[in-house]
Amino acid sequence: MRNRRQELLLGAVGVLLALGVCEAVGRAGLVRRSYLPPASEVLARAVELAGDPVFLDGLGATVRAWALGLGLACAIAVPLGLLLGSVPVVDEAVRAIVEFLRPLPSVALIPLVSLLLGSGTETKVALITYASVWPILFNTVYGLGETDPLAKDTLRAFGFGRLSVLLRVELPATAPFIAAGVRISAAIALVLAVATEILAGFGEGLGIFIAQSGLATDGSRDVLAGVVWAGALGLVINSALVWGERWLFPWTAEHRGMR
């Protein structure tokens, strides 16, 4: 508990210091105020946006695309990771394809996916899913490899079949690794959701608000306010997932004694 309080205190100090530096730079005139307004003005605009129904609708569209893309990524990556981690022949057969696809940047696929799926939410969801699959997939495969072989051998000695060993030993042991992969993918999914909206320039969402504000005269304050919302959203999502991991898997070395 003491460590958590210390973490929160240090985090708050870090945020205050960063805001103080931004405020000082904005007011010192080192950069034109229209390009870099003081942090207080940006935060005031960000708070003001909380009462703007149009902005909130766009924010909701981004969150929906994020949730759908991340959910699909989990639905694909976890079963596929269990299959690859359990059946070496399948792993060897698809390894070259996986290693070919994994480095491809999702943003480079925006034109192709837009042509195939149009300019709706489907494009965002497809790109988010593609980018989010990899951390969950590889964490699942890695987690299976870390399962205690003695526990598996014990169940096999008592006559349990392959599926029973997977469900009773391997899947529970792999769950913390899967959760860590989901947390990593959640951040990637949010980046992709906002970046796709900014680069594609269609539909509605937080990225569209940032892109349109960037084209407006003296729109830097709105751009930065949108960035503050994106950062706050990422912070809330990460905090919720970390809390969920601590609550579900308190025995892991990372979270032991912190619940």
CSV table of C-alpha atoms in Angstrom, one decimal:
chain,number,residue,atom,x,y,z
A,1,MET,CA,0.0,0.0,0.0
A,2,ARG,CA,2.8,2.3,0.9
A,3,ASN,CA,4.5,1.7,-2.5
A,4,ARG,CA,1.2,2.5,-4.3
A,5,ARG,CA,0.9,5.8,-2.4
A,6,GLN,CA,4.5,6.6,-3.2
A,7,GLU,CA,3.8,5.9,-6.9
A,8,LEU,CA,0.8,8.1,-6.9
A,9,LEU,CA,2.6,10.9,-5.1
A,10,LEU,CA,5.6,10.8,-7.4
A,11,GLY,CA,3.3,10.6,-10.5
A,12,ALA,CA,1.4,13.7,-9.3
A,13,VAL,CA,4.7,15.6,-8.7
A,14,GLY,CA,5.9,14.6,-12.2
A,15,VAL,CA,2.7,15.8,-13.8
A,16,LEU,CA,2.8,19.1,-11.9
A,17,LEU,CA,6.5,19.7,-12.9
A,18,ALA,CA,5.7,19.0,-16.6
A,19,LEU,CA,2.7,21.3,-16.5
A,20,GLY,CA,4.8,24.0,-14.8
A,21,VAL,CA,7.5,23.7,-17.5
A,22,CYS,CA,4.9,23.9,-20.3
A,23,GLU,CA,3.3,26.9,-18.6
A,24,ALA,CA,6.6,28.7,-18.3
A,25,VAL,CA,7.7,28.0,-21.9
A,26,GLY,CA,4.3,29.2,-23.2
A,27,ARG,CA,4.4,32.4,-21.2
A,28,ALA,CA,8.1,33.2,-21.8
A,29,GLY,CA,7.6,34.0,-25.4
A,30,LEU,CA,10.2,31.5,-26.6
A,31,VAL,CA,7.6,30.2,-29.0
A,32,ARG,CA,4.7,32.1,-30.6
A,33,ARG,CA,1.7,31.9,-28.3
A,34,SER,CA,-0.5,30.9,-31.3
A,35,TYR,CA,1.8,27.9,-31.8
A,36,LEU,CA,2.3,26.9,-28.1
A,37,PRO,CA,-0.3,28.4,-25.7
A,38,PRO,CA,0.3,28.1,-21.9
A,39,ALA,CA,-0.7,24.8,-20.3
A,40,SER,CA,-3.4,26.6,-18.2
A,41,GLU,CA,-5.2,27.7,-21.4
A,42,VAL,CA,-4.9,24.2,-22.9
A,43,LEU,CA,-6.3,22.6,-19.8
A,44,ALA,CA,-9.1,25.1,-19.6
A,45,ARG,CA,-10.1,24.3,-23.2
A,46,ALA,CA,-9.9,20.6,-22.5
A,47,VAL,CA,-12.3,21.0,-19.5
A,48,GLU,CA,-14.6,23.2,-21.7
A,49,LEU,CA,-14.7,20.4,-24.3
A,50,ALA,CA,-16.2,18.1,-21.7
A,51,GLY,CA,-19.4,20.1,-22.1
A,52,ASP,CA,-19.4,20.0,-26.0
A,53,PRO,CA,-21.8,17.3,-27.2
A,54,VAL,CA,-20.3,17.2,-30.7
A,55,PHE,CA,-16.8,16.6,-29.2
A,56,LEU,CA,-18.2,13.9,-26.9
A,57,ASP,CA,-19.9,12.2,-29.8
A,58,GLY,CA,-16.6,12.1,-31.6
A,59,LEU,CA,-14.8,10.8,-28.5
A,60,GLY,CA,-17.4,8.1,-28.2
A,61,ALA,CA,-16.8,7.0,-31.8
A,62,THR,CA,-13.1,6.7,-31.1
A,63,VAL,CA,-13.7,4.7,-27.9
A,64,ARG,CA,-16.2,2.4,-29.7
A,65,ALA,CA,-13.7,1.7,-32.5
A,66,TRP,CA,-11.0,1.1,-29.9
A,67,ALA,CA,-13.1,-1.4,-28.0
A,68,LEU,CA,-14.3,-3.3,-31.1
A,69,GLY,CA,-10.8,-3.5,-32.5
A,70,LEU,CA,-9.2,-4.6,-29.2
A,71,GLY,CA,-12.1,-7.2,-28.6
A,72,LEU,CA,-11.6,-8.7,-32.0
A,73,ALA,CA,-7.8,-8.8,-31.5
A,74,CYS,CA,-8.4,-10.8,-28.3
A,75,ALA,CA,-10.8,-13.1,-30.0
A,76,ILE,CA,-8.3,-13.9,-32.7
A,77,ALA,CA,-5.0,-13.8,-30.8
A,78,VAL,CA,-5.7,-15.9,-27.7
A,79,PRO,CA,-7.0,-19.0,-29.5
A,80,LEU,CA,-4.4,-18.7,-32.2
A,81,GLY,CA,-1.6,-18.2,-29.6
A,82,LEU,CA,-2.9,-21.3,-27.7
A,83,LEU,CA,-2.8,-23.3,-30.9
A,84,LEU,CA,0.7,-22.1,-31.9
A,85,GLY,CA,2.0,-22.7,-28.4
A,86,SER,CA,0.5,-26.1,-28.1
A,87,VAL,CA,1.1,-27.6,-31.6
A,88,PRO,CA,4.7,-27.1,-32.7
A,89,VAL,CA,4.0,-28.3,-36.2
A,90,VAL,CA,1.4,-25.5,-36.8
A,91,ASP,CA,3.8,-23.0,-35.2
A,92,GLU,CA,6.6,-23.9,-37.6
A,93,ALA,CA,4.2,-23.9,-40.6
A,94,VAL,CA,2.9,-20.3,-40.0
A,95,ARG,CA,6.0,-18.8,-38.4
A,96,ALA,CA,7.3,-17.3,-41.7
A,97,ILE,CA,3.9,-15.7,-42.4
A,98,VAL,CA,3.6,-14.3,-38.9
A,99,GLU,CA,7.1,-12.8,-39.0
A,100,PHE,CA,6.3,-11.3,-42.4
A,101,LEU,CA,3.1,-9.7,-41.3
A,102,ARG,CA,4.2,-8.5,-37.9
A,103,PRO,CA,6.6,-5.7,-38.9
A,104,LEU,CA,4.1,-4.2,-41.4
A,105,PRO,CA,3.0,-0.8,-40.0
A,106,SER,CA,-0.7,-0.5,-39.7
A,107,VAL,CA,-0.8,3.1,-40.9
A,108,ALA,CA,0.8,2.0,-44.2
A,109,LEU,CA,-2.3,-0.1,-44.7
A,110,ILE,CA,-4.7,2.8,-44.4
A,111,PRO,CA,-5.1,3.4,-48.2
A,112,LEU,CA,-5.6,-0.3,-49.0
A,113,VAL,CA,-8.0,-1.0,-46.1
A,114,SER,CA,-9.9,2.2,-47.0
A,115,LEU,CA,-10.4,1.0,-50.6
A,116,LEU,CA,-11.5,-2.4,-49.4
A,117,LEU,CA,-13.8,-1.4,-46.5
A,118,GLY,CA,-14.7,2.2,-47.3
A,119,SER,CA,-14.6,5.2,-45.0
A,120,GLY,CA,-16.5,3.9,-42.0
A,121,THR,CA,-15.8,2.5,-38.6
A,122,GLU,CA,-14.9,-0.8,-40.3
A,123,THR,CA,-11.6,0.6,-41.5
A,124,LYS,CA,-10.6,1.8,-38.1
A,125,VAL,CA,-11.6,-1.4,-36.5
A,126,ALA,CA,-9.7,-3.5,-39.0
A,127,LEU,CA,-6.5,-1.5,-38.6
A,128,ILE,CA,-6.8,-1.5,-34.8
A,129,THR,CA,-7.3,-5.3,-34.8
A,130,TYR,CA,-4.3,-5.9,-37.0
A,131,ALA,CA,-2.0,-3.8,-34.8
A,132,SER,CA,-3.3,-5.2,-31.5
A,133,VAL,CA,-3.2,-8.9,-32.4
A,134,TRP,CA,0.6,-9.2,-32.1
A,135,PRO,CA,1.4,-8.4,-28.4
A,136,ILE,CA,-1.5,-10.7,-27.3
A,137,LEU,CA,-0.5,-13.5,-29.7
A,138,PHE,CA,3.2,-13.5,-28.7
A,139,ASN,CA,2.4,-13.1,-25.0
A,140,THR,CA,0.1,-16.1,-25.2
A,141,VAL,CA,2.7,-18.3,-26.9
A,142,TYR,CA,5.4,-17.1,-24.4
A,143,GLY,CA,3.1,-17.8,-21.4
A,144,LEU,CA,2.4,-21.3,-22.6
A,145,GLY,CA,6.1,-21.9,-22.8
A,146,GLU,CA,6.5,-20.8,-19.2
A,147,THR,CA,4.0,-23.3,-17.8
A,148,ASP,CA,5.4,-25.5,-15.1
A,149,PRO,CA,6.2,-28.9,-16.8
A,150,LEU,CA,5.8,-30.8,-13.5
A,151,ALA,CA,2.2,-29.7,-13.2
A,152,LYS,CA,1.5,-30.8,-16.7
A,153,ASP,CA,3.2,-34.1,-16.2
A,154,THR,CA,1.3,-34.7,-13.0
A,155,LEU,CA,-2.0,-34.3,-14.7
A,156,ARG,CA,-0.9,-36.6,-17.6
A,157,ALA,CA,0.2,-39.2,-15.1
A,158,PHE,CA,-3.4,-39.2,-13.6
A,159,GLY,CA,-4.8,-39.8,-17.1
A,160,PHE,CA,-5.9,-36.3,-18.0
A,161,GLY,CA,-6.1,-35.6,-21.7
A,162,ARG,CA,-4.5,-32.8,-23.8
A,163,LEU,CA,-7.5,-30.5,-23.5
A,164,SER,CA,-7.8,-31.0,-19.7
A,165,VAL,CA,-4.1,-30.1,-19.3
A,166,LEU,CA,-4.7,-27.0,-21.4
A,167,LEU,CA,-7.7,-25.9,-19.4
A,168,ARG,CA,-6.6,-26.9,-15.9
A,169,VAL,CA,-2.9,-25.9,-16.0
A,170,GLU,CA,-1.7,-24.1,-19.1
A,171,LEU,CA,-4.5,-21.6,-19.6
A,172,PRO,CA,-4.6,-20.4,-15.9
A,173,ALA,CA,-0.8,-20.1,-15.9
A,174,THR,CA,-0.8,-18.2,-19.2
A,175,ALA,CA,-3.6,-15.8,-18.2
A,176,PRO,CA,-1.3,-13.2,-16.5
A,177,PHE,CA,0.8,-13.1,-19.7
A,178,ILE,CA,-2.3,-12.7,-21.8
A,179,ALA,CA,-3.5,-9.9,-19.6
A,180,ALA,CA,-0.2,-8.1,-20.0
A,181,GLY,CA,-0.5,-8.5,-23.8
A,182,VAL,CA,-4.0,-7.0,-23.7
A,183,ARG,CA,-2.7,-4.0,-21.7
A,184,ILE,CA,0.1,-3.4,-24.2
A,185,SER,CA,-2.4,-3.8,-27.1
A,186,ALA,CA,-4.9,-1.4,-25.5
A,187,ALA,CA,-2.3,1.4,-25.8
A,188,ILE,CA,-1.5,0.5,-29.4
A,189,ALA,CA,-5.2,0.3,-30.2
A,190,LEU,CA,-5.8,3.8,-28.9
A,191,VAL,CA,-2.8,5.2,-30.9
A,192,LEU,CA,-4.1,3.5,-34.0
A,193,ALA,CA,-7.7,4.7,-33.5
A,194,VAL,CA,-6.6,8.4,-33.2
A,195,ALA,CA,-3.8,8.1,-35.9
A,196,THR,CA,-6.2,6.5,-38.4
A,197,GLU,CA,-8.7,9.2,-38.0
A,198,ILE,CA,-6.0,11.9,-38.4
A,199,LEU,CA,-4.4,10.4,-41.4
A,200,ALA,CA,-7.5,9.1,-43.2
A,201,GLY,CA,-9.4,12.4,-42.5
A,202,PHE,CA,-12.9,10.8,-42.7
A,203,GLY,CA,-15.7,9.9,-40.3
A,204,GLU,CA,-15.9,11.2,-36.8
A,205,GLY,CA,-13.7,10.8,-33.8
A,206,LEU,CA,-11.0,12.4,-31.5
A,207,GLY,CA,-8.5,12.3,-34.4
A,208,ILE,CA,-10.8,14.1,-36.7
A,209,PHE,CA,-11.2,16.9,-34.1
A,210,ILE,CA,-7.4,17.2,-33.8
A,211,ALA,CA,-7.0,17.2,-37.6
A,212,GLN,CA,-9.7,19.8,-38.2
A,213,SER,CA,-8.4,22.0,-35.4
A,214,GLY,CA,-4.9,21.9,-36.9
A,215,LEU,CA,-6.3,23.4,-40.1
A,216,ALA,CA,-8.1,26.2,-38.4
A,217,THR,CA,-6.5,29.6,-37.7
A,218,ASP,CA,-5.0,29.6,-34.2
A,219,GLY,CA,-6.1,26.1,-33.7
A,220,SER,CA,-3.1,25.0,-31.6
A,221,ARG,CA,-5.0,25.3,-28.4
A,222,ASP,CA,-7.7,22.9,-29.6
A,223,VAL,CA,-5.1,20.5,-31.0
A,224,LEU,CA,-3.3,20.4,-27.7
A,225,ALA,CA,-6.6,20.1,-25.8
A,226,GLY,CA,-7.5,17.1,-28.0
A,227,VAL,CA,-4.1,15.6,-27.3
A,228,VAL,CA,-4.8,16.1,-23.5
A,229,TRP,CA,-8.0,14.1,-23.9
A,230,ALA,CA,-6.2,11.3,-25.8
A,231,GLY,CA,-3.5,11.1,-23.1
A,232,ALA,CA,-6.1,11.2,-20.3
A,233,LEU,CA,-8.0,8.4,-22.0
A,234,GLY,CA,-4.9,6.3,-22.3
A,235,LEU,CA,-4.0,6.9,-18.7
A,236,VAL,CA,-7.5,5.8,-17.5
A,237,ILE,CA,-7.5,2.7,-19.7
A,238,ASN,CA,-4.0,1.7,-18.5
A,239,SER,CA,-4.8,2.3,-14.9
A,240,ALA,CA,-8.0,0.2,-15.1
A,241,LEU,CA,-6.1,-2.7,-16.8
A,242,VAL,CA,-3.3,-2.5,-14.2
A,243,TRP,CA,-5.8,-2.6,-11.4
A,244,GLY,CA,-7.6,-5.5,-13.1
A,245,GLU,CA,-4.3,-7.4,-13.3
A,246,ARG,CA,-3.5,-6.8,-9.7
A,247,TRP,CA,-7.0,-7.9,-8.6
A,248,LEU,CA,-7.0,-11.1,-10.8
A,249,PHE,CA,-3.4,-12.2,-10.5
A,250,PRO,CA,-2.1,-11.0,-7.2
A,251,TRP,CA,0.4,-13.9,-7.0
A,252,THR,CA,2.5,-12.7,-9.9
A,253,ALA,CA,5.9,-11.3,-9.1
A,254,GLU,CA,5.0,-7.9,-10.6
A,255,HIS,CA,1.9,-7.4,-8.4
A,256,ARG,CA,2.7,-9.4,-5.3
A,257,GLY,CA,1.9,-7.4,-2.2
A,258,MET,CA,0.4,-4.5,-4.1
A,259,ARG,CA,-3.3,-5.4,-4.0
